[in-house]
PDB file of C-alpha atoms in Angstrom:
ATOM      1  CA  MET A   1       0.373   0.138   0.010  1.00 49.00           C
ATOM      2  CA  ARG A   2       1.238   3.327  -1.170  1.00 51.00           C
ATOM      3  CA  ALA A   3       1.509   5.579   2.059  1.00 51.00           C
ATOM      4  CA  THR A   4       2.191   8.715   0.140  1.00 57.00           C
ATOM      5  CA  ARG A   5      -0.649  10.811  -1.623  1.00 64.00           C
ATOM      6  CA  MET A   6       0.276  11.592  -5.763  1.00 69.00           C
ATOM      7  CA  ASP A   7       0.193  15.205  -6.060  1.00 73.00           C
ATOM      8  CA  ASN A   8      -0.746  15.210 -10.169  1.00 79.00           C
ATOM      9  CA  CYS A   9      -3.133  11.745 -10.581  1.00 84.00           C
ATOM     10  CA  SER A  10      -3.995  11.422 -13.804  1.00 87.00           C
ATOM     11  CA  ILE A  11      -7.163   9.746 -12.573  1.00 87.00           C
ATOM     12  CA  GLU A  12      -7.650  12.132  -9.846  1.00 89.00           C
ATOM     13  CA  ARG A  13      -7.628  14.779 -12.560  1.00 89.00           C
ATOM     14  CA  THR A  14      -9.299  12.805 -15.183  1.00 91.00           C
ATOM     15  CA  LEU A  15     -12.002  12.120 -12.600  1.00 91.00           C
ATOM     16  CA  ALA A  16     -12.678  15.648 -12.222  1.00 89.00           C
ATOM     17  CA  VAL A  17     -13.507  15.896 -15.377  1.00 90.00           C
ATOM     18  CA  VAL A  18     -16.029  12.296 -15.736  1.00 90.00           C
ATOM     19  CA  GLY A  19     -16.243  11.281 -12.772  1.00 89.00           C
ATOM     20  CA  GLU A  20     -19.820  11.643 -12.426  1.00 91.00           C
ATOM     21  CA  LYS A  21     -22.915   9.471 -14.151  1.00 93.00           C
ATOM     22  CA  TRP A  22     -25.140  12.095 -16.137  1.00 95.00           C
ATOM     23  CA  THR A  23     -21.053  12.888 -17.917  1.00 95.00           C
ATOM     24  CA  PHE A  24     -20.874   9.372 -18.529  1.00 94.00           C
ATOM     25  CA  LEU A  25     -24.771   8.603 -20.395  1.00 96.00           C
ATOM     26  CA  VAL A  26     -24.012  12.041 -22.353  1.00 97.00           C
ATOM     27  CA  LEU A  27     -20.770  10.501 -23.386  1.00 96.00           C
ATOM     28  CA  ARG A  28     -22.742   7.471 -24.076  1.00 96.00           C
ATOM     29  CA  GLU A  29     -25.575   8.825 -26.162  1.00 97.00           C
ATOM     30  CA  ALA A  30     -22.386  10.381 -28.094  1.00 97.00           C
ATOM     31  CA  PHE A  31     -20.684   7.909 -28.597  1.00 96.00           C
ATOM     32  CA  MET A  32     -24.416   6.006 -30.233  1.00 95.00           C
ATOM     33  CA  GLY A  33     -24.895   9.475 -32.836  1.00 95.00           C
ATOM     34  CA  VAL A  34     -27.277  11.245 -30.326  1.00 97.00           C
ATOM     35  CA  ARG A  35     -26.679  14.649 -30.820  1.00 97.00           C
ATOM     36  CA  ARG A  36     -29.858  16.650 -29.487  1.00 97.00           C
ATOM     37  CA  PHE A  37     -30.843  17.920 -26.700  1.00 97.00           C
ATOM     38  CA  GLY A  38     -34.178  17.033 -26.775  1.00 95.00           C
ATOM     39  CA  ASP A  39     -32.529  13.549 -27.824  1.00 97.00           C
ATOM     40  CA  LEU A  40     -29.506  13.564 -25.288  1.00 97.00           C
ATOM     41  CA  GLN A  41     -32.246  14.405 -22.089  1.00 97.00           C
ATOM     42  CA  ALA A  42     -35.036  11.379 -23.479  1.00 97.00           C
ATOM     43  CA  ALA A  43     -31.959   8.726 -23.704  1.00 97.00           C
ATOM     44  CA  THR A  44     -30.838   9.407 -20.899  1.00 97.00           C
ATOM     45  CA  GLY A  45     -33.315  10.992 -18.834  1.00 96.00           C
ATOM     46  CA  ALA A  46     -31.515  13.563 -17.279  1.00 96.00           C
ATOM     47  CA  PRO A  47     -33.214  17.136 -15.579  1.00 97.00           C
ATOM     48  CA  ARG A  48     -33.072  19.067 -18.570  1.00 97.00           C
ATOM     49  CA  GLN A  49     -30.726  21.560 -16.135  1.00 97.00           C
ATOM     50  CA  VAL A  50     -28.388  18.558 -15.239  1.00 96.00           C
ATOM     51  CA  LEU A  51     -27.887  17.439 -18.956  1.00 97.00           C
ATOM     52  CA  SER A  52     -27.627  21.866 -19.678  1.00 97.00           C
ATOM     53  CA  ALA A  53     -24.542  22.146 -16.728  1.00 96.00           C
ATOM     54  CA  ARG A  54     -23.175  18.259 -17.974  1.00 96.00           C
ATOM     55  CA  LEU A  55     -23.066  19.218 -21.842  1.00 97.00           C
ATOM     56  CA  THR A  56     -21.007  23.135 -21.251  1.00 97.00           C
ATOM     57  CA  ARG A  57     -18.546  21.484 -19.269  1.00 96.00           C
ATOM     58  CA  LEU A  58     -18.186  18.969 -22.145  1.00 97.00           C
ATOM     59  CA  VAL A  59     -18.052  21.569 -24.269  1.00 98.00           C
ATOM     60  CA  GLU A  60     -16.110  23.834 -22.011  1.00 97.00           C
ATOM     61  CA  GLU A  61     -12.845  20.794 -21.166  1.00 96.00           C
ATOM     62  CA  GLY A  62     -12.615  19.988 -24.976  1.00 97.00           C
ATOM     63  CA  MET A  63     -14.554  17.074 -25.551  1.00 97.00           C
ATOM     64  CA  LEU A  64     -17.528  17.980 -27.058  1.00 98.00           C
ATOM     65  CA  ARG A  65     -17.849  20.811 -29.411  1.00 98.00           C
ATOM     66  CA  ARG A  66     -21.358  23.019 -30.391  1.00 97.00           C
ATOM     67  CA  ALA A  67     -22.543  22.777 -33.974  1.00 96.00           C
ATOM     68  CA  PRO A  68     -25.696  24.890 -35.213  1.00 95.00           C
ATOM     69  CA  TYR A  69     -28.685  23.743 -36.831  1.00 93.00           C
ATOM     70  CA  GLN A  70     -32.225  24.953 -37.571  1.00 90.00           C
ATOM     71  CA  GLU A  71     -34.900  22.428 -38.679  1.00 89.00           C
ATOM     72  CA  PRO A  72     -37.783  24.080 -41.847  1.00 92.00           C
ATOM     73  CA  GLY A  73     -39.287  27.353 -39.463  1.00 93.00           C
ATOM     74  CA  GLN A  74     -37.504  27.063 -36.105  1.00 90.00           C
ATOM     75  CA  ARG A  75     -35.084  28.633 -34.685  1.00 93.00           C
ATOM     76  CA  GLN A  76     -31.221  27.742 -34.176  1.00 93.00           C
ATOM     77  CA  ARG A  77     -30.277  25.734 -31.879  1.00 93.00           C
ATOM     78  CA  ASP A  78     -26.617  23.118 -31.324  1.00 95.00           C
ATOM     79  CA  GLU A  79     -25.983  19.804 -31.304  1.00 96.00           C
ATOM     80  CA  TYR A  80     -23.217  18.252 -29.767  1.00 98.00           C
ATOM     81  CA  ARG A  81     -20.626  16.508 -31.425  1.00 97.00           C
ATOM     82  CA  LEU A  82     -17.233  14.344 -30.270  1.00 98.00           C
ATOM     83  CA  THR A  83     -14.064  16.159 -30.335  1.00 98.00           C
ATOM     84  CA  SER A  84     -11.234  13.830 -30.689  1.00 97.00           C
ATOM     85  CA  LYS A  85     -10.481  14.258 -26.760  1.00 97.00           C
ATOM     86  CA  GLY A  86     -13.811  13.453 -26.198  1.00 97.00           C
ATOM     87  CA  MET A  87     -13.249   9.676 -28.939  1.00 97.00           C
ATOM     88  CA  ASP A  88     -10.186   9.158 -26.289  1.00 97.00           C
ATOM     89  CA  LEU A  89     -12.259   8.634 -23.916  1.00 96.00           C
ATOM     90  CA  TYR A  90     -14.000   5.671 -25.958  1.00 96.00           C
ATOM     91  CA  PRO A  91     -11.703   2.646 -24.803  1.00 95.00           C
ATOM     92  CA  ILE A  92     -12.540   3.790 -21.133  1.00 94.00           C
ATOM     93  CA  LEU A  93     -16.539   3.717 -21.970  1.00 95.00           C
ATOM     94  CA  VAL A  94     -16.161   0.290 -23.014  1.00 96.00           C
ATOM     95  CA  ALA A  95     -13.747  -1.189 -20.475  1.00 95.00           C
ATOM     96  CA  LEU A  96     -17.005  -0.064 -17.963  1.00 94.00           C
ATOM     97  CA  MET A  97     -19.528  -1.223 -20.362  1.00 95.00           C
ATOM     98  CA  HIS A  98     -17.696  -4.462 -19.905  1.00 95.00           C
ATOM     99  CA  TRP A  99     -16.833  -4.383 -16.741  1.00 94.00           C
ATOM    100  CA  GLY A 100     -20.254  -4.192 -15.817  1.00 94.00           C
ATOM    101  CA  ASP A 101     -21.577  -7.373 -18.680  1.00 94.00           C
ATOM    102  CA  ARG A 102     -19.742  -9.117 -16.491  1.00 93.00           C
ATOM    103  CA  HIS A 103     -20.322  -8.187 -13.259  1.00 95.00           C
ATOM    104  CA  LEU A 104     -23.665  -6.681 -12.833  1.00 95.00           C
ATOM    105  CA  THR A 105     -25.642  -7.440 -15.598  1.00 92.00           C
ATOM    106  CA  ASP A 106     -29.371  -9.012 -16.092  1.00 92.00           C
ATOM    107  CA  PRO A 107     -30.009 -13.263 -16.666  1.00 92.00           C
ATOM    108  CA  ASP A 108     -30.814 -12.750 -20.402  1.00 94.00           C
ATOM    109  CA  GLY A 109     -27.080 -11.542 -20.947  1.00 93.00           C
ATOM    110  CA  PRO A 110     -26.086  -8.171 -21.535  1.00 93.00           C
ATOM    111  CA  PRO A 111     -28.529  -5.171 -23.183  1.00 92.00           C
ATOM    112  CA  VAL A 112     -25.620  -4.447 -25.955  1.00 93.00           C
ATOM    113  CA  THR A 113     -23.362  -6.340 -27.464  1.00 94.00           C
ATOM    114  CA  LEU A 114     -20.319  -3.896 -29.612  1.00 96.00           C
ATOM    115  CA  THR A 115     -18.633  -5.810 -32.734  1.00 96.00           C
ATOM    116  CA  HIS A 116     -16.235  -5.019 -35.375  1.00 97.00           C
ATOM    117  CA  ARG A 117     -19.000  -3.790 -38.447  1.00 96.00           C
ATOM    118  CA  ASP A 118     -16.544  -5.182 -40.627  1.00 97.00           C
ATOM    119  CA  CYS A 119     -16.338  -8.770 -39.748  1.00 97.00           C
ATOM    120  CA  GLY A 120     -19.033  -8.785 -37.177  1.00 96.00           C
ATOM    121  CA  ALA A 121     -16.084 -10.479 -34.190  1.00 97.00           C
ATOM    122  CA  PRO A 122     -16.747  -9.317 -30.767  1.00 96.00           C
ATOM    123  CA  VAL A 123     -15.206  -5.990 -29.569  1.00 95.00           C
ATOM    124  CA  THR A 124     -12.507  -6.724 -26.652  1.00 93.00           C
ATOM    125  CA  LEU A 125     -10.959  -4.422 -24.541  1.00 93.00           C
ATOM    126  CA  ARG A 126      -6.419  -5.778 -23.840  1.00 93.00           C
ATOM    127  CA  LEU A 127      -3.677  -4.338 -21.877  1.00 93.00           C
ATOM    128  CA  ARG A 128      -0.803  -4.585 -24.309  1.00 95.00           C
ATOM    129  CA  CYS A 129       2.748  -3.381 -23.610  1.00 96.00           C
ATOM    130  CA  ASP A 130       4.820  -1.803 -26.707  1.00 96.00           C
ATOM    131  CA  GLU A 131       6.269  -4.384 -27.298  1.00 96.00           C
ATOM    132  CA  GLY A 132       2.742  -6.443 -27.945  1.00 95.00           C
ATOM    133  CA  HIS A 133       2.968  -8.142 -25.148  1.00 96.00           C
ATOM    134  CA  GLU A 134      -0.655  -9.552 -23.789  1.00 95.00           C
ATOM    135  CA  LEU A 135      -1.088  -8.107 -20.091  1.00 95.00           C
ATOM    136  CA  PRO A 136      -3.258 -11.098 -18.256  1.00 92.00           C
ATOM    137  CA  GLY A 137      -4.009  -8.606 -15.339  1.00 90.00           C
ATOM    138  CA  PRO A 138      -2.516  -5.977 -13.038  1.00 92.00           C
ATOM    139  CA  TRP A 139       0.010  -7.847 -11.212  1.00 92.00           C
ATOM    140  CA  ALA A 140       2.383  -7.689 -14.687  1.00 94.00           C
ATOM    141  CA  VAL A 141       2.450  -4.074 -14.175  1.00 93.00           C
ATOM    142  CA  ALA A 142       4.920  -2.502 -12.732  1.00 91.00           C
ATOM    143  CA  PRO A 143       4.062   1.096 -12.044  1.00 87.00           C
ATOM    144  CA  LEU A 144       7.408   3.515 -12.617  1.00 86.00           C
ATOM    145  CA  PRO A 145       7.231   7.521 -11.783  1.00 83.00           C
ATOM    146  CA  GLY A 146       6.402   9.040 -14.883  1.00 85.00           C
ATOM    147  CA  PRO A 147       8.240  12.081 -16.075  1.00 86.00           C
ATOM    148  CA  GLY A 148       5.918  14.204 -14.414  1.00 83.00           C
ATOM    149  CA  ASN A 149       5.732  12.739 -10.735  1.00 82.00           C
ATOM    150  CA  ARG A 150       6.278  14.839  -8.097  1.00 78.00           C
ATOM    151  CA  SER A 151       6.385  13.063  -4.932  1.00 73.00           C
ATOM    152  CA  ASP A 152       8.122  10.768  -3.003  1.00 69.00           C
ATOM    153  CA  TRP A 153       6.232   8.021  -4.424  1.00 65.00           C
ATOM    154  CA  PRO A 154       7.233   5.094  -5.756  1.00 65.00           C
ATOM    155  CA  PRO A 155       7.035   4.543  -1.112  1.00 61.00           C
ATOM    156  CA  THR A 156      11.008   4.142  -0.001  1.00 56.00           C
ATOM    157  CA  ALA A 157      11.915   0.374   1.211  1.00 51.00           C
ATOM    158  CA  ASN A 158      11.268   2.027   4.537  1.00 49.00           C
ATOM    159  CA  SER A 159       7.948   3.430   4.256  1.00 44.00           C
ATOM    160  CA  ALA A 160       4.723   1.158   5.269  1.00 43.00           C
ATOM    161  CA  THR A 161       3.592  -1.135   2.602  1.00 40.00           C
ATOM    162  CA  THR A 162       1.974  -4.385   2.062  1.00 42.00           C
ATOM    163  CA  SER A 163       3.192  -7.329   0.193  1.00 42.00           C
ATOM    164  CA  ASP A 164      -1.018  -7.476  -0.603  1.00 46.00           C
ATOM    165  CA  GLY A 165      -1.054  -5.107  -3.671  1.00 47.00           C
ATOM    166  CA  PRO A 166      -1.359  -5.904  -7.274  1.00 48.00           C
ATOM    167  CA  ASN A 167       2.309  -6.072  -7.351  1.00 45.00           C
ATOM    168  CA  GLY A 168       2.909  -8.069  -4.094  1.00 48.00           C
ATOM    169  CA  PRO A 169       3.335 -11.880  -4.126  1.00 45.00           C
ATOM    170  CA  ASN A 170      -0.406 -12.096  -2.270  1.00 44.00           C
ATOM    171  CA  ARG A 171      -1.623 -12.910  -5.549  1.00 47.00           C
ATOM    172  CA  SER A 172      -5.785 -13.928  -4.210  1.00 45.00           C
ATOM    173  CA  ASP A 173      -6.417 -10.925  -7.401  1.00 47.00           C
ATOM    174  CA  ARG A 174      -5.806 -13.214 -10.493  1.00 47.00           C
ATOM    175  CA  GLN A 175      -8.049 -16.057  -9.374  1.00 48.00           C
ATOM    176  CA  ASP A 176     -10.448 -14.742 -12.117  1.00 48.00           C
ATOM    177  CA  ARG A 177      -7.413 -14.957 -15.248  1.00 42.00           C
TER     178      ARG A 177
END
């Protein structure tokens, strides 16, 4: 177990932007091609003020962009389109979906399956190193300080640590391999 807090954790920063239910539901719909406020509200069930606030935040953070449209005889409105920054969140949504399918789905199975549009094969996420090795789980990963590390992490040998973390000898987390 780490004894120190990381000053500039990427996970913490990411959650500060997207770590809220309505944000992920808006992104889910955006990835499925839903772009208009009314359609987003109907698909997510978000209260109008909550949805408006989430869309504003996603635009401010550069994950969505507004694009004007106008129906004949109506006033101009905005629809919301994913940016490349927003598109980079797709693997996170797929990982959340797969975790939910594995641990929380109804007995009948998952409500949606993802397939490769070209060949029809199921879509899966894999953790790989740059050399192409597939990693079986967190015990195969060694976290090292990165160039932006501004803390005393990793702990020194004198720090309070235990051996039951993902890289320690107690690997009970391997049971689902």
